[in-house]
PDB file of C-alpha atoms in Angstrom:
ATOM      1  CA  UNK A   1      12.848  30.159 -36.969  1.00  0.00           C
ATOM      2  CA  UNK A   2      15.880  31.627 -38.681  1.00  0.00           C
ATOM      3  CA  UNK A   3      18.724  32.552 -36.324  1.00  0.00           C
ATOM      4  CA  UNK A   4      21.522  34.868 -37.409  1.00  0.00           C
ATOM      5  CA  UNK A   5      24.508  35.330 -35.102  1.00  0.00           C
ATOM      6  CA  UNK A   6      26.393  38.611 -35.466  1.00  0.00           C
ATOM      7  CA  UNK A   7      29.495  38.926 -33.297  1.00  0.00           C
ATOM      8  CA  UNK A   8      29.818  42.571 -32.249  1.00  0.00           C
ATOM      9  CA  UNK A   9      32.047  44.888 -30.269  1.00  0.00           C
ATOM     10  CA  UNK A  10      35.483  44.599 -28.662  1.00  0.00           C
ATOM     11  CA  UNK A  11      34.420  41.785 -26.317  1.00  0.00           C
ATOM     12  CA  UNK A  12      32.890  39.763 -29.164  1.00  0.00           C
ATOM     13  CA  UNK A  13      29.325  39.690 -27.921  1.00  0.00           C
ATOM     14  CA  UNK A  14      26.862  37.428 -29.711  1.00  0.00           C
ATOM     15  CA  UNK A  15      23.996  39.497 -31.081  1.00  0.00           C
ATOM     16  CA  UNK A  16      21.156  37.318 -32.356  1.00  0.00           C
ATOM     17  CA  UNK A  17      18.540  38.238 -34.941  1.00  0.00           C
ATOM     18  CA  UNK A  18      15.611  35.816 -34.829  1.00  0.00           C
ATOM     19  CA  UNK A  19      13.127  35.942 -37.663  1.00  0.00           C
ATOM     20  CA  UNK A  20      10.109  34.259 -39.174  1.00  0.00           C
ATOM     21  CA  UNK A  21      10.764  33.572 -42.890  1.00  0.00           C
ATOM     22  CA  UNK A  22       7.079  33.967 -43.782  1.00  0.00           C
ATOM     23  CA  UNK A  23       5.925  37.101 -41.926  1.00  0.00           C
ATOM     24  CA  UNK A  24       9.447  38.627 -41.822  1.00  0.00           C
ATOM     25  CA  UNK A  25       8.825  39.591 -38.196  1.00  0.00           C
ATOM     26  CA  UNK A  26      11.956  39.550 -36.060  1.00  0.00           C
ATOM     27  CA  UNK A  27      13.501  40.280 -32.685  1.00  0.00           C
ATOM     28  CA  UNK A  28      17.067  41.320 -31.932  1.00  0.00           C
ATOM     29  CA  UNK A  29      18.742  39.990 -28.790  1.00  0.00           C
ATOM     30  CA  UNK A  30      21.681  41.928 -27.283  1.00  0.00           C
ATOM     31  CA  UNK A  31      22.516  44.634 -29.796  1.00  0.00           C
ATOM     32  CA  UNK A  32      25.883  45.193 -28.182  1.00  0.00           C
ATOM     33  CA  UNK A  33      27.652  47.276 -30.847  1.00  0.00           C
ATOM     34  CA  UNK A  34      28.257  47.576 -34.609  1.00  0.00           C
ATOM     35  CA  UNK A  35      24.758  48.815 -35.401  1.00  0.00           C
ATOM     36  CA  UNK A  36      25.450  49.140 -39.143  1.00  0.00           C
ATOM     37  CA  UNK A  37      26.291  45.466 -39.402  1.00  0.00           C
ATOM     38  CA  UNK A  38      23.061  44.543 -37.618  1.00  0.00           C
ATOM     39  CA  UNK A  39      21.042  46.937 -39.791  1.00  0.00           C
ATOM     40  CA  UNK A  40      22.639  45.617 -42.975  1.00  0.00           C
ATOM     41  CA  UNK A  41      21.360  42.140 -42.178  1.00  0.00           C
ATOM     42  CA  UNK A  42      17.896  43.427 -41.234  1.00  0.00           C
ATOM     43  CA  UNK A  43      17.647  45.335 -44.524  1.00  0.00           C
ATOM     44  CA  UNK A  44      18.983  42.471 -46.607  1.00  0.00           C
ATOM     45  CA  UNK A  45      16.375  40.113 -45.139  1.00  0.00           C
ATOM     46  CA  UNK A  46      13.649  42.803 -45.270  1.00  0.00           C
ATOM     47  CA  UNK A  47      12.761  42.203 -41.642  1.00  0.00           C
ATOM     48  CA  UNK A  48      10.251  44.001 -39.469  1.00  0.00           C
ATOM     49  CA  UNK A  49      11.830  44.169 -36.019  1.00  0.00           C
ATOM     50  CA  UNK A  50       9.121  43.884 -33.361  1.00  0.00           C
ATOM     51  CA  UNK A  51      11.311  43.946 -30.245  1.00  0.00           C
ATOM     52  CA  UNK A  52      14.831  44.636 -29.086  1.00  0.00           C
ATOM     53  CA  UNK A  53      15.697  42.368 -26.164  1.00  0.00           C
ATOM     54  CA  UNK A  54      18.538  42.510 -23.647  1.00  0.00           C
ATOM     55  CA  UNK A  55      19.508  39.434 -21.643  1.00  0.00           C
ATOM     56  CA  UNK A  56      21.047  41.867 -19.138  1.00  0.00           C
ATOM     57  CA  UNK A  57      22.288  45.431 -18.900  1.00  0.00           C
ATOM     58  CA  UNK A  58      26.087  45.168 -19.099  1.00  0.00           C
ATOM     59  CA  UNK A  59      27.656  47.627 -21.532  1.00  0.00           C
ATOM     60  CA  UNK A  60      28.799  45.060 -24.100  1.00  0.00           C
ATOM     61  CA  UNK A  61      25.185  43.968 -24.676  1.00  0.00           C
ATOM     62  CA  UNK A  62      23.519  47.404 -24.983  1.00  0.00           C
ATOM     63  CA  UNK A  63      25.712  49.810 -26.975  1.00  0.00           C
ATOM     64  CA  UNK A  64      23.634  49.673 -30.169  1.00  0.00           C
ATOM     65  CA  UNK A  65      20.236  49.785 -28.448  1.00  0.00           C
ATOM     66  CA  UNK A  66      19.419  53.435 -29.107  1.00  0.00           C
ATOM     67  CA  UNK A  67      20.685  53.526 -32.690  1.00  0.00           C
ATOM     68  CA  UNK A  68      18.787  50.366 -33.571  1.00  0.00           C
ATOM     69  CA  UNK A  69      15.666  51.611 -31.817  1.00  0.00           C
ATOM     70  CA  UNK A  70      15.829  54.849 -33.825  1.00  0.00           C
ATOM     71  CA  UNK A  71      16.175  52.964 -37.127  1.00  0.00           C
ATOM     72  CA  UNK A  72      13.557  50.272 -36.542  1.00  0.00           C
ATOM     73  CA  UNK A  73      11.058  51.869 -34.150  1.00  0.00           C
ATOM     74  CA  UNK A  74      11.068  48.652 -32.114  1.00  0.00           C
ATOM     75  CA  UNK A  75      10.606  48.904 -28.338  1.00  0.00           C
ATOM     76  CA  UNK A  76      13.373  47.801 -25.994  1.00  0.00           C
ATOM     77  CA  UNK A  77      12.738  45.175 -23.308  1.00  0.00           C
ATOM     78  CA  UNK A  78      14.940  44.184 -20.367  1.00  0.00           C
ATOM     79  CA  UNK A  79      14.304  42.594 -16.987  1.00  0.00           C
ATOM     80  CA  UNK A  80      13.135  45.151 -14.436  1.00  0.00           C
ATOM     81  CA  UNK A  81      16.080  44.495 -12.115  1.00  0.00           C
ATOM     82  CA  UNK A  82      18.643  45.514 -14.748  1.00  0.00           C
ATOM     83  CA  UNK A  83      16.883  48.573 -16.166  1.00  0.00           C
ATOM     84  CA  UNK A  84      19.062  50.897 -14.063  1.00  0.00           C
ATOM     85  CA  UNK A  85      22.193  49.673 -15.840  1.00  0.00           C
ATOM     86  CA  UNK A  86      21.065  51.037 -19.199  1.00  0.00           C
ATOM     87  CA  UNK A  87      21.750  54.601 -18.063  1.00  0.00           C
ATOM     88  CA  UNK A  88      24.762  53.723 -15.915  1.00  0.00           C
ATOM     89  CA  UNK A  89      26.973  51.254 -17.808  1.00  0.00           C
ATOM     90  CA  UNK A  90      29.987  52.345 -15.742  1.00  0.00           C
ATOM     91  CA  UNK A  91      28.555  50.463 -12.763  1.00  0.00           C
ATOM     92  CA  UNK A  92      29.963  47.226 -14.138  1.00  0.00           C
ATOM     93  CA  UNK A  93      33.489  48.310 -13.174  1.00  0.00           C
ATOM     94  CA  UNK A  94      36.679  49.370 -14.920  1.00  0.00           C
ATOM     95  CA  UNK A  95      36.507  49.164 -18.707  1.00  0.00           C
ATOM     96  CA  UNK A  96      39.203  49.556 -21.314  1.00  0.00           C
ATOM     97  CA  UNK A  97      36.839  50.884 -23.973  1.00  0.00           C
ATOM     98  CA  UNK A  98      34.674  53.999 -24.210  1.00  0.00           C
ATOM     99  CA  UNK A  99      31.055  53.164 -23.422  1.00  0.00           C
ATOM    100  CA  UNK A 100      27.782  55.022 -23.218  1.00  0.00           C
ATOM    101  CA  UNK A 101      24.376  54.370 -21.762  1.00  0.00           C
ATOM    102  CA  UNK A 102      21.032  54.248 -23.529  1.00  0.00           C
ATOM    103  CA  UNK A 103      17.491  55.440 -23.042  1.00  0.00           C
ATOM    104  CA  UNK A 104      15.103  53.649 -20.631  1.00  0.00           C
ATOM    105  CA  UNK A 105      13.286  50.557 -21.923  1.00  0.00           C
ATOM    106  CA  UNK A 106       9.692  50.637 -23.062  1.00  0.00           C
ATOM    107  CA  UNK A 107       9.084  47.179 -21.580  1.00  0.00           C
ATOM    108  CA  UNK A 108      10.145  45.782 -18.193  1.00  0.00           C
ATOM    109  CA  UNK A 109      10.329  41.995 -18.207  1.00  0.00           C
ATOM    110  CA  UNK A 110       9.614  39.553 -15.379  1.00  0.00           C
ATOM    111  CA  UNK A 111       9.947  35.801 -15.018  1.00  0.00           C
ATOM    112  CA  UNK A 112       7.364  33.944 -17.080  1.00  0.00           C
ATOM    113  CA  UNK A 113       6.598  36.804 -19.465  1.00  0.00           C
ATOM    114  CA  UNK A 114       6.380  35.966 -23.162  1.00  0.00           C
ATOM    115  CA  UNK A 115       7.502  37.848 -26.257  1.00  0.00           C
ATOM    116  CA  UNK A 116       5.662  36.939 -29.449  1.00  0.00           C
ATOM    117  CA  UNK A 117       6.734  37.462 -33.063  1.00  0.00           C
ATOM    118  CA  UNK A 118       5.549  35.570 -36.111  1.00  0.00           C
ATOM    119  CA  UNK A 119       4.424  32.130 -34.884  1.00  0.00           C
ATOM    120  CA  UNK A 120       7.048  32.075 -32.116  1.00  0.00           C
ATOM    121  CA  UNK A 121       6.922  32.831 -28.424  1.00  0.00           C
ATOM    122  CA  UNK A 122       9.985  33.495 -26.296  1.00  0.00           C
ATOM    123  CA  UNK A 123       9.516  32.741 -22.614  1.00  0.00           C
ATOM    124  CA  UNK A 124      11.443  34.863 -20.114  1.00  0.00           C
ATOM    125  CA  UNK A 125      13.429  32.847 -17.572  1.00  0.00           C
ATOM    126  CA  UNK A 126      14.726  35.096 -14.793  1.00  0.00           C
ATOM    127  CA  UNK A 127      18.290  33.963 -14.077  1.00  0.00           C
ATOM    128  CA  UNK A 128      20.046  36.494 -11.824  1.00  0.00           C
ATOM    129  CA  UNK A 129      23.601  36.049 -10.620  1.00  0.00           C
ATOM    130  CA  UNK A 130      25.769  37.438 -13.405  1.00  0.00           C
ATOM    131  CA  UNK A 131      23.762  40.612 -12.893  1.00  0.00           C
ATOM    132  CA  UNK A 132      20.724  41.440 -10.770  1.00  0.00           C
ATOM    133  CA  UNK A 133      18.334  41.194 -13.703  1.00  0.00           C
ATOM    134  CA  UNK A 134      19.857  38.593 -15.971  1.00  0.00           C
ATOM    135  CA  UNK A 135      17.402  36.504 -17.956  1.00  0.00           C
ATOM    136  CA  UNK A 136      17.240  33.890 -20.706  1.00  0.00           C
ATOM    137  CA  UNK A 137      14.811  33.660 -23.628  1.00  0.00           C
ATOM    138  CA  UNK A 138      13.426  30.171 -24.251  1.00  0.00           C
ATOM    139  CA  UNK A 139      11.408  29.104 -27.305  1.00  0.00           C
ATOM    140  CA  UNK A 140      10.001  25.733 -26.271  1.00  0.00           C
ATOM    141  CA  UNK A 141       8.687  24.496 -29.626  1.00  0.00           C
ATOM    142  CA  UNK A 142      11.779  25.566 -31.574  1.00  0.00           C
ATOM    143  CA  UNK A 143      14.012  24.067 -28.850  1.00  0.00           C
ATOM    144  CA  UNK A 144      16.319  27.072 -28.518  1.00  0.00           C
ATOM    145  CA  UNK A 145      17.372  29.092 -25.481  1.00  0.00           C
ATOM    146  CA  UNK A 146      19.349  32.340 -25.504  1.00  0.00           C
ATOM    147  CA  UNK A 147      21.248  32.438 -22.230  1.00  0.00           C
ATOM    148  CA  UNK A 148      23.178  35.712 -22.325  1.00  0.00           C
ATOM    149  CA  UNK A 149      26.013  35.616 -19.798  1.00  0.00           C
ATOM    150  CA  UNK A 150      24.212  33.207 -17.475  1.00  0.00           C
ATOM    151  CA  UNK A 151      25.372  29.998 -19.154  1.00  0.00           C
ATOM    152  CA  UNK A 152      28.213  29.405 -21.593  1.00  0.00           C
ATOM    153  CA  UNK A 153      29.463  26.193 -23.158  1.00  0.00           C
ATOM    154  CA  UNK A 154      31.095  24.346 -20.263  1.00  0.00           C
ATOM    155  CA  UNK A 155      30.899  27.177 -17.754  1.00  0.00           C
ATOM    156  CA  UNK A 156      28.841  30.051 -16.330  1.00  0.00           C
ATOM    157  CA  UNK A 157      29.132  33.837 -16.297  1.00  0.00           C
ATOM    158  CA  UNK A 158      31.414  35.806 -14.019  1.00  0.00           C
ATOM    159  CA  UNK A 159      30.012  37.148 -10.755  1.00  0.00           C
ATOM    160  CA  UNK A 160      32.563  39.800  -9.751  1.00  0.00           C
ATOM    161  CA  UNK A 161      30.815  42.698 -11.504  1.00  0.00           C
ATOM    162  CA  UNK A 162      28.124  45.013 -10.123  1.00  0.00           C
ATOM    163  CA  UNK A 163      25.006  42.999  -9.286  1.00  0.00           C
ATOM    164  CA  UNK A 164      26.806  39.667  -9.514  1.00  0.00           C
ATOM    165  CA  UNK A 165      26.501  36.934  -6.906  1.00  0.00           C
ATOM    166  CA  UNK A 166      27.979  33.452  -7.219  1.00  0.00           C
ATOM    167  CA  UNK A 167      25.434  31.577  -5.087  1.00  0.00           C
ATOM    168  CA  UNK A 168      22.562  33.302  -6.878  1.00  0.00           C
ATOM    169  CA  UNK A 169      23.946  32.352 -10.281  1.00  0.00           C
ATOM    170  CA  UNK A 170      24.401  28.722  -9.246  1.00  0.00           C
ATOM    171  CA  UNK A 171      20.788  28.646  -8.078  1.00  0.00           C
ATOM    172  CA  UNK A 172      19.662  30.120 -11.403  1.00  0.00           C
ATOM    173  CA  UNK A 173      21.466  27.594 -13.593  1.00  0.00           C
ATOM    174  CA  UNK A 174      20.562  24.618 -11.399  1.00  0.00           C
ATOM    175  CA  UNK A 175      16.935  25.454 -10.634  1.00  0.00           C
ATOM    176  CA  UNK A 176      15.605  27.852 -13.272  1.00  0.00           C
ATOM    177  CA  UNK A 177      17.346  26.212 -16.221  1.00  0.00           C
ATOM    178  CA  UNK A 178      16.125  22.786 -15.210  1.00  0.00           C
ATOM    179  CA  UNK A 179      13.006  23.844 -17.137  1.00  0.00           C
ATOM    180  CA  UNK A 180      15.067  23.662 -20.345  1.00  0.00           C
ATOM    181  CA  UNK A 181      14.975  20.235 -21.986  1.00  0.00           C
ATOM    182  CA  UNK A 182      18.100  18.256 -22.923  1.00  0.00           C
ATOM    183  CA  UNK A 183      17.521  18.587 -26.669  1.00  0.00           C
ATOM    184  CA  UNK A 184      17.441  22.393 -26.566  1.00  0.00           C
ATOM    185  CA  UNK A 185      20.197  24.329 -28.331  1.00  0.00           C
ATOM    186  CA  UNK A 186      21.930  26.939 -26.178  1.00  0.00           C
ATOM    187  CA  UNK A 187      22.952  30.297 -27.650  1.00  0.00           C
ATOM    188  CA  UNK A 188      25.141  32.180 -25.149  1.00  0.00           C
ATOM    189  CA  UNK A 189      26.173  35.821 -24.948  1.00  0.00           C
ATOM    190  CA  UNK A 190      29.757  34.980 -25.939  1.00  0.00           C
ATOM    191  CA  UNK A 191      31.465  32.004 -27.513  1.00  0.00           C
ATOM    192  CA  UNK A 192      30.150  28.877 -29.239  1.00  0.00           C
ATOM    193  CA  UNK A 193      26.723  27.293 -29.136  1.00  0.00           C
ATOM    194  CA  UNK A 194      25.938  24.265 -26.980  1.00  0.00           C
ATOM    195  CA  UNK A 195      22.968  22.179 -25.893  1.00  0.00           C
ATOM    196  CA  UNK A 196      21.508  21.335 -22.514  1.00  0.00           C
ATOM    197  CA  UNK A 197      22.386  17.627 -22.755  1.00  0.00           C
ATOM    198  CA  UNK A 198      26.079  18.523 -23.075  1.00  0.00           C
ATOM    199  CA  UNK A 199      25.860  21.079 -20.262  1.00  0.00           C
ATOM    200  CA  UNK A 200      24.219  18.635 -17.868  1.00  0.00           C
ATOM    201  CA  UNK A 201      26.844  16.043 -18.723  1.00  0.00           C
ATOM    202  CA  UNK A 202      29.999  18.184 -18.850  1.00  0.00           C
ATOM    203  CA  UNK A 203      29.433  21.556 -17.178  1.00  0.00           C
ATOM    204  CA  UNK A 204      30.716  21.313 -13.569  1.00  0.00           C
ATOM    205  CA  UNK A 205      28.362  24.090 -12.428  1.00  0.00           C
ATOM    206  CA  UNK A 206      25.263  22.146 -13.416  1.00  0.00           C
TER     207      UNK A 206
END
């Protein structure tokens, strides 16, 4: 699997483009802004985008959804519990930047669902707490997990926004993410990469 990280928007959200070098099939995780930059990479690599995925519905992860959907024809998928946020990004609280919502998703995700492209299969891990419908995408064989704003290097996501709950997030990272093996690379919604071995050793929340 080829993984391209594109840092987008004023809050420096990590948008990930995952692709299969042979079939050229791809998925885009958290198209938060800067659609032309994302499209430039897709065109350069001659990718066929099969799905657009959101780890959750906060505004900094969704701003390029509609534009990218229009250009690629790929359906949008988000956990069912965060679908409402796509049309109401202002629910996350006061924001210093102009934001807009996006159209409803074609696919509502639930824990245990899988998203297939090329030879890969992303497993949906439902990890609420940062938002009501936060989730992670785990590719077991490739040993990668995309954690959105659930888990960062050395810490966890904030819980003071709409849909956030501290105890729920702790339960998610301690119970749901125990399914993720130590040798798995972690790709968060903001900031640097990590791995589960480091998080279990050094992250006080785990």
